[in-house]
Amino acid sequence: MTQMSIWTDLTGVEHTLKYVDAGGVRTRALQAGTGEPVLFLHGTSGHLEAFIRNLPAHVAGGYAFHAIDMVGHGYTDGIDEPYRIPRYVEHVLAYLDAIGAERAHFVGESLGGWVAGRLAADHPERVGKLTLVAPGGTVANPEVMARIKTSTRLAVETDDIDLTRKRLHLLMHNPAKDVSEELVQVRHDIYHRPDFVRRVGNLLCLQEIENRREDLLSPEQMARITAPTLIVWGAQNPFGDIPEAHRMNESIPGSRLEIFGECGHWPQHEHSERFNELNLAFLGDGA
């Protein structure tokens, strides 16, 4: 199968890749379009390229697309402290302030969903609508945590690109279709930045049980979310079973759950056309 390049996906759409000072953290951001801002947040050890397939449709839909590398991820600066959920939230709020946005719609995938959910619970005035894509942060599963920690450390601390490839393959139901060699190379380069290697322990701190339990998105916190919420889950999600999605759906008042078949941990990428259509209808719904 011929795989399209990241840059091919963006052909014909004016966009800017830039650095923004977000509360003193040099933050890489992909920006495009005009209208209400929609901020896309990636998962653990991820980066903004996770949302390349979503940019053209959301810009065409009349939204200002923003995807960032969260603190210590991608090409955004790291900090010399564990990357805990309140710190991620602080960084995201600083980015909103930096772009002059009183509030935004959020699309958070995995860790990004955890961060967006916590932000929506604690700062409801900053959130329009909330899309949680295979969100993490509601359970502490030692087996899953060990898988994330071990696979990430191996890929970061060993200069073998096949380990990065395997780390990406973990995410997808059909890696042959959805993991391009370009995506592997992008992540491999990120994983081997000296700053990233030096601080990988900070990045993986939420895979330690004591940190994770303190930062979990509790049923009480989810019950405080007032933003209209869409939850999207992959039926073959390797990092969370379907009952986890249903519990989140039950905990967030008025939320809607959509489960994608033949889909792993990146629904927005693996089934981008379906996701884009669904999310744009959700964002455009006046409810």
PDB file of C-alpha atoms in Angstrom:
ATOM      1  CA  MET A   1       0.000   0.000   0.000  1.00  0.00           C
ATOM      2  CA  THR A   2       1.292   3.446  -0.916  1.00  0.00           C
ATOM      3  CA  GLN A   3       1.418   5.709   2.119  1.00  0.00           C
ATOM      4  CA  MET A   4       0.991   9.436   1.857  1.00  0.00           C
ATOM      5  CA  SER A   5       3.472  11.841   3.371  1.00  0.00           C
ATOM      6  CA  ILE A   6       2.621  14.194   6.199  1.00  0.00           C
ATOM      7  CA  TRP A   7       3.272  17.059   3.836  1.00  0.00           C
ATOM      8  CA  THR A   8       1.025  15.510   1.204  1.00  0.00           C
ATOM      9  CA  ASP A   9      -1.776  15.456   3.775  1.00  0.00           C
ATOM     10  CA  LEU A  10      -1.289  19.211   4.251  1.00  0.00           C
ATOM     11  CA  THR A  11      -1.022  20.101   0.558  1.00  0.00           C
ATOM     12  CA  GLY A  12      -3.278  23.010  -0.288  1.00  0.00           C
ATOM     13  CA  VAL A  13      -3.895  24.070   3.316  1.00  0.00           C
ATOM     14  CA  GLU A  14      -2.096  27.155   4.560  1.00  0.00           C
ATOM     15  CA  HIS A  15      -0.529  26.384   7.918  1.00  0.00           C
ATOM     16  CA  THR A  16       2.223  27.553  10.246  1.00  0.00           C
ATOM     17  CA  LEU A  17       4.619  25.492  12.328  1.00  0.00           C
ATOM     18  CA  LYS A  18       6.013  27.780  14.991  1.00  0.00           C
ATOM     19  CA  TYR A  19       7.188  28.132  18.583  1.00  0.00           C
ATOM     20  CA  VAL A  20       5.041  29.891  21.160  1.00  0.00           C
ATOM     21  CA  ASP A  21       6.129  31.046  24.618  1.00  0.00           C
ATOM     22  CA  ALA A  22       3.558  29.352  26.860  1.00  0.00           C
ATOM     23  CA  GLY A  23       4.262  30.425  30.411  1.00  0.00           C
ATOM     24  CA  GLY A  24       8.003  30.396  29.806  1.00  0.00           C
ATOM     25  CA  VAL A  25       7.959  27.026  28.019  1.00  0.00           C
ATOM     26  CA  ARG A  26       9.054  27.129  24.363  1.00  0.00           C
ATOM     27  CA  THR A  27       6.180  25.244  22.778  1.00  0.00           C
ATOM     28  CA  ARG A  28       5.963  23.818  19.253  1.00  0.00           C
ATOM     29  CA  ALA A  29       2.585  24.496  17.673  1.00  0.00           C
ATOM     30  CA  LEU A  30       0.915  23.713  14.351  1.00  0.00           C
ATOM     31  CA  GLN A  31      -1.665  26.373  13.529  1.00  0.00           C
ATOM     32  CA  ALA A  32      -4.055  26.790  10.618  1.00  0.00           C
ATOM     33  CA  GLY A  33      -7.388  28.335   9.763  1.00  0.00           C
ATOM     34  CA  THR A  34      -9.620  30.917  11.377  1.00  0.00           C
ATOM     35  CA  GLY A  35     -12.665  30.750  13.600  1.00  0.00           C
ATOM     36  CA  GLU A  36     -13.233  29.249  17.017  1.00  0.00           C
ATOM     37  CA  PRO A  37     -10.016  27.575  18.206  1.00  0.00           C
ATOM     38  CA  VAL A  38      -9.846  23.798  18.531  1.00  0.00           C
ATOM     39  CA  LEU A  39      -6.819  22.601  20.482  1.00  0.00           C
ATOM     40  CA  PHE A  40      -5.560  19.049  19.846  1.00  0.00           C
ATOM     41  CA  LEU A  41      -3.536  17.312  22.612  1.00  0.00           C
ATOM     42  CA  HIS A  42      -1.562  14.093  22.005  1.00  0.00           C
ATOM     43  CA  GLY A  43      -0.742  11.072  24.171  1.00  0.00           C
ATOM     44  CA  THR A  44       2.190   9.914  26.283  1.00  0.00           C
ATOM     45  CA  SER A  45       5.521  10.380  24.441  1.00  0.00           C
ATOM     46  CA  GLY A  46       3.532  11.656  21.465  1.00  0.00           C
ATOM     47  CA  HIS A  47       3.661  14.826  19.380  1.00  0.00           C
ATOM     48  CA  LEU A  48       1.472  17.023  17.216  1.00  0.00           C
ATOM     49  CA  GLU A  49       1.924  14.870  14.100  1.00  0.00           C
ATOM     50  CA  ALA A  50      -0.756  12.608  15.603  1.00  0.00           C
ATOM     51  CA  PHE A  51      -3.326  15.061  14.223  1.00  0.00           C
ATOM     52  CA  ILE A  52      -2.040  15.794  10.725  1.00  0.00           C
ATOM     53  CA  ARG A  53      -4.960  13.896   9.168  1.00  0.00           C
ATOM     54  CA  ASN A  54      -7.431  16.088  11.077  1.00  0.00           C
ATOM     55  CA  LEU A  55      -6.117  19.520  10.116  1.00  0.00           C
ATOM     56  CA  PRO A  56      -7.542  19.967   6.581  1.00  0.00           C
ATOM     57  CA  ALA A  57     -11.091  18.952   7.504  1.00  0.00           C
ATOM     58  CA  HIS A  58     -11.283  21.145  10.595  1.00  0.00           C
ATOM     59  CA  VAL A  59      -9.900  24.148   8.751  1.00  0.00           C
ATOM     60  CA  ALA A  60     -12.398  23.562   5.951  1.00  0.00           C
ATOM     61  CA  GLY A  61     -15.076  23.310   8.631  1.00  0.00           C
ATOM     62  CA  GLY A  62     -14.388  26.873   9.726  1.00  0.00           C
ATOM     63  CA  TYR A  63     -12.226  26.334  12.803  1.00  0.00           C
ATOM     64  CA  ALA A  64      -8.820  27.573  13.869  1.00  0.00           C
ATOM     65  CA  PHE A  65      -6.777  24.400  14.236  1.00  0.00           C
ATOM     66  CA  HIS A  66      -4.115  24.256  16.942  1.00  0.00           C
ATOM     67  CA  ALA A  67      -2.031  21.187  17.788  1.00  0.00           C
ATOM     68  CA  ILE A  68       0.838  21.458  20.250  1.00  0.00           C
ATOM     69  CA  ASP A  69       3.584  19.313  21.666  1.00  0.00           C
ATOM     70  CA  MET A  70       2.754  19.259  25.366  1.00  0.00           C
ATOM     71  CA  VAL A  71       5.398  20.109  27.949  1.00  0.00           C
ATOM     72  CA  GLY A  72       8.440  17.828  27.611  1.00  0.00           C
ATOM     73  CA  HIS A  73       7.059  16.152  24.478  1.00  0.00           C
ATOM     74  CA  GLY A  74       7.987  16.434  20.824  1.00  0.00           C
ATOM     75  CA  TYR A  75      10.077  19.573  20.340  1.00  0.00           C
ATOM     76  CA  THR A  76       8.582  21.482  23.267  1.00  0.00           C
ATOM     77  CA  ASP A  77      10.961  22.218  26.125  1.00  0.00           C
ATOM     78  CA  GLY A  78      11.044  19.910  29.094  1.00  0.00           C
ATOM     79  CA  ILE A  79      11.210  20.936  32.732  1.00  0.00           C
ATOM     80  CA  ASP A  80      13.173  19.544  35.661  1.00  0.00           C
ATOM     81  CA  GLU A  81      10.243  18.110  37.564  1.00  0.00           C
ATOM     82  CA  PRO A  82       7.878  15.165  37.022  1.00  0.00           C
ATOM     83  CA  TYR A  83       5.282  15.874  34.366  1.00  0.00           C
ATOM     84  CA  ARG A  84       2.121  15.584  36.461  1.00  0.00           C
ATOM     85  CA  ILE A  85      -1.422  16.377  35.308  1.00  0.00           C
ATOM     86  CA  PRO A  86      -1.701  19.789  37.043  1.00  0.00           C
ATOM     87  CA  ARG A  87       1.534  20.858  35.299  1.00  0.00           C
ATOM     88  CA  TYR A  88       0.211  19.790  31.907  1.00  0.00           C
ATOM     89  CA  VAL A  89      -2.992  21.724  32.555  1.00  0.00           C
ATOM     90  CA  GLU A  90      -0.995  24.808  33.560  1.00  0.00           C
ATOM     91  CA  HIS A  91       0.989  24.623  30.318  1.00  0.00           C
ATOM     92  CA  VAL A  92      -2.119  24.251  28.151  1.00  0.00           C
ATOM     93  CA  LEU A  93      -3.782  27.216  29.854  1.00  0.00           C
ATOM     94  CA  ALA A  94      -0.611  29.239  29.271  1.00  0.00           C
ATOM     95  CA  TYR A  95      -0.812  28.365  25.572  1.00  0.00           C
ATOM     96  CA  LEU A  96      -4.414  29.614  25.419  1.00  0.00           C
ATOM     97  CA  ASP A  97      -3.306  32.833  27.078  1.00  0.00           C
ATOM     98  CA  ALA A  98      -0.410  33.180  24.645  1.00  0.00           C
ATOM     99  CA  ILE A  99      -2.698  32.965  21.597  1.00  0.00           C
ATOM    100  CA  GLY A 100      -5.254  35.286  23.204  1.00  0.00           C
ATOM    101  CA  ALA A 101      -8.000  32.661  23.497  1.00  0.00           C
ATOM    102  CA  GLU A 102     -10.427  33.000  26.391  1.00  0.00           C
ATOM    103  CA  ARG A 103     -11.570  29.459  25.679  1.00  0.00           C
ATOM    104  CA  ALA A 104     -11.253  26.710  23.099  1.00  0.00           C
ATOM    105  CA  HIS A 105     -12.760  23.433  22.062  1.00  0.00           C
ATOM    106  CA  PHE A 106     -10.501  20.519  22.986  1.00  0.00           C
ATOM    107  CA  VAL A 107      -9.647  17.236  21.291  1.00  0.00           C
ATOM    108  CA  GLY A 108      -7.515  15.179  23.664  1.00  0.00           C
ATOM    109  CA  GLU A 109      -6.132  11.760  22.752  1.00  0.00           C
ATOM    110  CA  SER A 110      -4.948   9.348  25.482  1.00  0.00           C
ATOM    111  CA  LEU A 111      -2.876  11.471  27.914  1.00  0.00           C
ATOM    112  CA  GLY A 112      -4.225  14.521  26.097  1.00  0.00           C
ATOM    113  CA  GLY A 113      -7.759  13.406  26.957  1.00  0.00           C
ATOM    114  CA  TRP A 114      -6.772  13.033  30.585  1.00  0.00           C
ATOM    115  CA  VAL A 115      -5.347  16.567  30.590  1.00  0.00           C
ATOM    116  CA  ALA A 116      -8.339  18.027  28.729  1.00  0.00           C
ATOM    117  CA  GLY A 117     -10.766  16.277  31.060  1.00  0.00           C
ATOM    118  CA  ARG A 118      -9.026  17.633  34.153  1.00  0.00           C
ATOM    119  CA  LEU A 119      -8.916  21.105  32.608  1.00  0.00           C
ATOM    120  CA  ALA A 120     -12.645  20.940  31.830  1.00  0.00           C
ATOM    121  CA  ALA A 121     -13.418  19.884  35.411  1.00  0.00           C
ATOM    122  CA  ASP A 122     -11.289  22.589  37.052  1.00  0.00           C
ATOM    123  CA  HIS A 123     -11.562  25.442  34.517  1.00  0.00           C
ATOM    124  CA  PRO A 124     -14.971  25.081  32.832  1.00  0.00           C
ATOM    125  CA  GLU A 125     -14.904  28.678  31.622  1.00  0.00           C
ATOM    126  CA  ARG A 126     -11.965  27.867  29.322  1.00  0.00           C
ATOM    127  CA  VAL A 127     -13.631  24.919  27.536  1.00  0.00           C
ATOM    128  CA  GLY A 128     -16.214  25.052  24.775  1.00  0.00           C
ATOM    129  CA  LYS A 129     -16.742  21.441  23.691  1.00  0.00           C
ATOM    130  CA  LEU A 130     -14.694  18.447  24.718  1.00  0.00           C
ATOM    131  CA  THR A 131     -13.738  15.466  22.552  1.00  0.00           C
ATOM    132  CA  LEU A 132     -11.972  12.685  24.434  1.00  0.00           C
ATOM    133  CA  VAL A 133     -10.225  10.212  22.122  1.00  0.00           C
ATOM    134  CA  ALA A 134      -9.268   6.920  23.801  1.00  0.00           C
ATOM    135  CA  PRO A 135      -8.670   9.014  26.933  1.00  0.00           C
ATOM    136  CA  GLY A 136      -6.492   7.764  29.743  1.00  0.00           C
ATOM    137  CA  GLY A 137      -6.432   8.651  33.388  1.00  0.00           C
ATOM    138  CA  THR A 138      -9.469   6.949  34.893  1.00  0.00           C
ATOM    139  CA  VAL A 139      -7.778   3.703  35.981  1.00  0.00           C
ATOM    140  CA  ALA A 140      -4.380   2.516  37.177  1.00  0.00           C
ATOM    141  CA  ASN A 141      -3.718  -0.768  35.400  1.00  0.00           C
ATOM    142  CA  PRO A 142      -0.218  -2.022  36.314  1.00  0.00           C
ATOM    143  CA  GLU A 143       0.014  -4.224  33.193  1.00  0.00           C
ATOM    144  CA  VAL A 144      -0.793  -1.373  30.824  1.00  0.00           C
ATOM    145  CA  MET A 145       1.452   1.034  32.737  1.00  0.00           C
ATOM    146  CA  ALA A 146       4.366  -1.404  32.536  1.00  0.00           C
ATOM    147  CA  ARG A 147       3.815  -1.872  28.803  1.00  0.00           C
ATOM    148  CA  ILE A 148       3.907   1.886  28.178  1.00  0.00           C
ATOM    149  CA  LYS A 149       6.922   2.443  30.421  1.00  0.00           C
ATOM    150  CA  THR A 150       8.980  -0.475  29.111  1.00  0.00           C
ATOM    151  CA  SER A 151       8.275   0.068  25.402  1.00  0.00           C
ATOM    152  CA  THR A 152       8.958   3.798  25.639  1.00  0.00           C
ATOM    153  CA  ARG A 153      12.190   3.474  27.631  1.00  0.00           C
ATOM    154  CA  LEU A 154      13.525   0.824  25.252  1.00  0.00           C
ATOM    155  CA  ALA A 155      12.798   3.000  22.223  1.00  0.00           C
ATOM    156  CA  VAL A 156      14.334   6.094  23.840  1.00  0.00           C
ATOM    157  CA  GLU A 157      17.416   4.548  25.410  1.00  0.00           C
ATOM    158  CA  THR A 158      18.364   2.253  22.515  1.00  0.00           C
ATOM    159  CA  ASP A 159      19.413   3.608  19.132  1.00  0.00           C
ATOM    160  CA  ASP A 160      17.419   1.028  17.194  1.00  0.00           C
ATOM    161  CA  ILE A 161      14.685   2.513  15.048  1.00  0.00           C
ATOM    162  CA  ASP A 162      12.820  -0.797  15.051  1.00  0.00           C
ATOM    163  CA  LEU A 163      12.014  -0.228  18.734  1.00  0.00           C
ATOM    164  CA  THR A 164      10.400   3.099  17.831  1.00  0.00           C
ATOM    165  CA  ARG A 165       8.511   1.323  15.061  1.00  0.00           C
ATOM    166  CA  LYS A 166       7.248  -1.280  17.557  1.00  0.00           C
ATOM    167  CA  ARG A 167       6.190   1.468  19.976  1.00  0.00           C
ATOM    168  CA  LEU A 168       4.039   3.041  17.243  1.00  0.00           C
ATOM    169  CA  HIS A 169       2.715  -0.331  16.118  1.00  0.00           C
ATOM    170  CA  LEU A 170       1.346  -0.846  19.638  1.00  0.00           C
ATOM    171  CA  LEU A 171      -1.075   2.011  19.032  1.00  0.00           C
ATOM    172  CA  MET A 172      -2.716   0.813  15.836  1.00  0.00           C
ATOM    173  CA  HIS A 173      -5.102  -1.967  14.922  1.00  0.00           C
ATOM    174  CA  ASN A 174      -3.605  -2.093  11.407  1.00  0.00           C
ATOM    175  CA  PRO A 175      -0.013  -0.808  11.579  1.00  0.00           C
ATOM    176  CA  ALA A 176       0.700  -1.655   7.948  1.00  0.00           C
ATOM    177  CA  LYS A 177      -1.910   0.911   6.929  1.00  0.00           C
ATOM    178  CA  ASP A 178      -1.449   3.572   9.576  1.00  0.00           C
ATOM    179  CA  VAL A 179       2.226   3.641  10.599  1.00  0.00           C
ATOM    180  CA  SER A 180       4.297   5.186   7.818  1.00  0.00           C
ATOM    181  CA  GLU A 181       8.081   5.088   7.828  1.00  0.00           C
ATOM    182  CA  GLU A 182       7.982   8.884   7.892  1.00  0.00           C
ATOM    183  CA  LEU A 183       6.006   8.814  11.160  1.00  0.00           C
ATOM    184  CA  VAL A 184       8.498   6.308  12.582  1.00  0.00           C
ATOM    185  CA  GLN A 185      11.420   8.565  11.634  1.00  0.00           C
ATOM    186  CA  VAL A 186       9.754  11.651  13.136  1.00  0.00           C
ATOM    187  CA  ARG A 187       9.204   9.890  16.452  1.00  0.00           C
ATOM    188  CA  HIS A 188      12.666   8.305  16.419  1.00  0.00           C
ATOM    189  CA  ASP A 189      14.269  11.712  15.986  1.00  0.00           C
ATOM    190  CA  ILE A 190      12.190  13.107  18.868  1.00  0.00           C
ATOM    191  CA  TYR A 191      12.996  10.166  21.121  1.00  0.00           C
ATOM    192  CA  HIS A 192      16.724  10.726  20.633  1.00  0.00           C
ATOM    193  CA  ARG A 193      16.876  14.436  21.309  1.00  0.00           C
ATOM    194  CA  PRO A 194      19.310  14.801  24.244  1.00  0.00           C
ATOM    195  CA  ASP A 195      16.787  16.831  26.250  1.00  0.00           C
ATOM    196  CA  PHE A 196      14.113  14.189  25.698  1.00  0.00           C
ATOM    197  CA  VAL A 197      16.415  11.334  26.707  1.00  0.00           C
ATOM    198  CA  ARG A 198      17.583  13.156  29.822  1.00  0.00           C
ATOM    199  CA  ARG A 199      14.052  13.807  31.043  1.00  0.00           C
ATOM    200  CA  VAL A 200      12.282  10.616  29.963  1.00  0.00           C
ATOM    201  CA  GLY A 201      11.810   9.690  33.632  1.00  0.00           C
ATOM    202  CA  ASN A 202       9.836  12.908  34.142  1.00  0.00           C
ATOM    203  CA  LEU A 203       7.666  12.018  31.151  1.00  0.00           C
ATOM    204  CA  LEU A 204       6.971   8.491  32.394  1.00  0.00           C
ATOM    205  CA  CYS A 205       6.158   9.482  35.974  1.00  0.00           C
ATOM    206  CA  LEU A 206       2.444   8.813  35.487  1.00  0.00           C
ATOM    207  CA  GLN A 207       3.254   5.158  34.840  1.00  0.00           C
ATOM    208  CA  GLU A 208       4.315   4.934  38.501  1.00  0.00           C
ATOM    209  CA  ILE A 209       1.407   3.825  40.664  1.00  0.00           C
ATOM    210  CA  GLU A 210       1.741   6.431  43.423  1.00  0.00           C
ATOM    211  CA  ASN A 211       1.806   9.351  40.962  1.00  0.00           C
ATOM    212  CA  ARG A 212      -0.961   7.972  38.815  1.00  0.00           C
ATOM    213  CA  ARG A 213      -3.351   7.327  41.694  1.00  0.00           C
ATOM    214  CA  GLU A 214      -2.961  10.902  42.932  1.00  0.00           C
ATOM    215  CA  ASP A 215      -3.638  12.343  39.474  1.00  0.00           C
ATOM    216  CA  LEU A 216      -6.437  10.046  38.288  1.00  0.00           C
ATOM    217  CA  LEU A 217      -9.495  11.674  36.783  1.00  0.00           C
ATOM    218  CA  SER A 218     -11.988  10.674  39.467  1.00  0.00           C
ATOM    219  CA  PRO A 219     -15.740  10.121  39.027  1.00  0.00           C
ATOM    220  CA  GLU A 220     -16.263  13.251  41.143  1.00  0.00           C
ATOM    221  CA  GLN A 221     -14.082  15.317  38.815  1.00  0.00           C
ATOM    222  CA  MET A 222     -15.783  13.931  35.723  1.00  0.00           C
ATOM    223  CA  ALA A 223     -19.166  14.742  37.248  1.00  0.00           C
ATOM    224  CA  ARG A 224     -18.071  18.412  37.358  1.00  0.00           C
ATOM    225  CA  ILE A 225     -17.512  18.553  33.595  1.00  0.00           C
ATOM    226  CA  THR A 226     -20.187  20.807  32.130  1.00  0.00           C
ATOM    227  CA  ALA A 227     -18.826  21.043  28.572  1.00  0.00           C
ATOM    228  CA  PRO A 228     -20.703  18.997  25.963  1.00  0.00           C
ATOM    229  CA  THR A 229     -18.530  15.893  25.679  1.00  0.00           C
ATOM    230  CA  LEU A 230     -17.936  13.321  22.953  1.00  0.00           C
ATOM    231  CA  ILE A 231     -15.952  10.178  23.812  1.00  0.00           C
ATOM    232  CA  VAL A 232     -14.413   8.205  20.932  1.00  0.00           C
ATOM    233  CA  TRP A 233     -12.966   4.749  21.627  1.00  0.00           C
ATOM    234  CA  GLY A 234     -11.344   2.026  19.547  1.00  0.00           C
ATOM    235  CA  ALA A 235     -12.823  -1.451  19.933  1.00  0.00           C
ATOM    236  CA  GLN A 236      -9.283  -2.888  19.880  1.00  0.00           C
ATOM    237  CA  ASN A 237      -7.719  -0.199  22.098  1.00  0.00           C
ATOM    238  CA  PRO A 238      -4.601  -1.890  23.556  1.00  0.00           C
ATOM    239  CA  PHE A 239      -4.448   0.481  26.530  1.00  0.00           C
ATOM    240  CA  GLY A 240      -8.042   0.341  27.757  1.00  0.00           C
ATOM    241  CA  ASP A 241     -11.026  -1.980  27.534  1.00  0.00           C
ATOM    242  CA  ILE A 242     -14.481  -0.930  26.363  1.00  0.00           C
ATOM    243  CA  PRO A 243     -15.994  -1.031  29.896  1.00  0.00           C
ATOM    244  CA  GLU A 244     -13.579   1.773  30.809  1.00  0.00           C
ATOM    245  CA  ALA A 245     -15.135   3.900  28.069  1.00  0.00           C
ATOM    246  CA  HIS A 246     -18.647   3.144  29.310  1.00  0.00           C
ATOM    247  CA  ARG A 247     -17.715   4.114  32.876  1.00  0.00           C
ATOM    248  CA  MET A 248     -16.379   7.438  31.646  1.00  0.00           C
ATOM    249  CA  ASN A 249     -19.536   7.963  29.594  1.00  0.00           C
ATOM    250  CA  GLU A 250     -21.654   7.318  32.688  1.00  0.00           C
ATOM    251  CA  SER A 251     -19.547   9.673  34.823  1.00  0.00           C
ATOM    252  CA  ILE A 252     -19.623  12.733  32.524  1.00  0.00           C
ATOM    253  CA  PRO A 253     -23.112  14.236  32.512  1.00  0.00           C
ATOM    254  CA  GLY A 254     -24.762  14.176  29.099  1.00  0.00           C
ATOM    255  CA  SER A 255     -21.718  12.746  27.331  1.00  0.00           C
ATOM    256  CA  ARG A 256     -21.929  10.670  24.167  1.00  0.00           C
ATOM    257  CA  LEU A 257     -19.843   7.569  23.426  1.00  0.00           C
ATOM    258  CA  GLU A 258     -18.861   6.360  19.948  1.00  0.00           C
ATOM    259  CA  ILE A 259     -16.916   3.108  19.556  1.00  0.00           C
ATOM    260  CA  PHE A 260     -14.993   2.576  16.319  1.00  0.00           C
ATOM    261  CA  GLY A 261     -14.598  -1.001  15.131  1.00  0.00           C
ATOM    262  CA  GLU A 262     -11.266  -2.272  13.783  1.00  0.00           C
ATOM    263  CA  CYS A 263      -9.543   0.531  15.650  1.00  0.00           C
ATOM    264  CA  GLY A 264      -6.788   0.774  18.231  1.00  0.00           C
ATOM    265  CA  HIS A 265      -5.606   3.756  20.266  1.00  0.00           C
ATOM    266  CA  TRP A 266      -5.565   6.478  17.547  1.00  0.00           C
ATOM    267  CA  PRO A 267      -9.140   6.704  16.191  1.00  0.00           C
ATOM    268  CA  GLN A 268      -8.495  10.236  14.891  1.00  0.00           C
ATOM    269  CA  HIS A 269      -5.698   8.845  12.706  1.00  0.00           C
ATOM    270  CA  GLU A 270      -6.764   5.281  11.952  1.00  0.00           C
ATOM    271  CA  HIS A 271     -10.268   6.312  10.859  1.00  0.00           C
ATOM    272  CA  SER A 272      -9.636   9.978  10.170  1.00  0.00           C
ATOM    273  CA  GLU A 273     -12.485  10.519   7.690  1.00  0.00           C
ATOM    274  CA  ARG A 274     -15.076   9.068  10.047  1.00  0.00           C
ATOM    275  CA  PHE A 275     -13.590  10.906  13.007  1.00  0.00           C
ATOM    276  CA  ASN A 276     -13.454  14.252  11.223  1.00  0.00           C
ATOM    277  CA  GLU A 277     -17.069  13.984  10.084  1.00  0.00           C
ATOM    278  CA  LEU A 278     -18.205  12.971  13.583  1.00  0.00           C
ATOM    279  CA  ASN A 279     -16.225  15.654  15.398  1.00  0.00           C
ATOM    280  CA  LEU A 280     -17.209  18.452  13.042  1.00  0.00           C
ATOM    281  CA  ALA A 281     -20.900  17.538  13.437  1.00  0.00           C
ATOM    282  CA  PHE A 282     -20.405  17.526  17.215  1.00  0.00           C
ATOM    283  CA  LEU A 283     -18.646  20.899  17.213  1.00  0.00           C
ATOM    284  CA  GLY A 284     -21.314  22.389  14.958  1.00  0.00           C
ATOM    285  CA  ASP A 285     -24.243  21.137  17.019  1.00  0.00           C
ATOM    286  CA  GLY A 286     -25.781  24.072  18.858  1.00  0.00           C
ATOM    287  CA  ALA A 287     -26.680  21.931  21.877  1.00  0.00           C
TER     288      ALA A 287
END
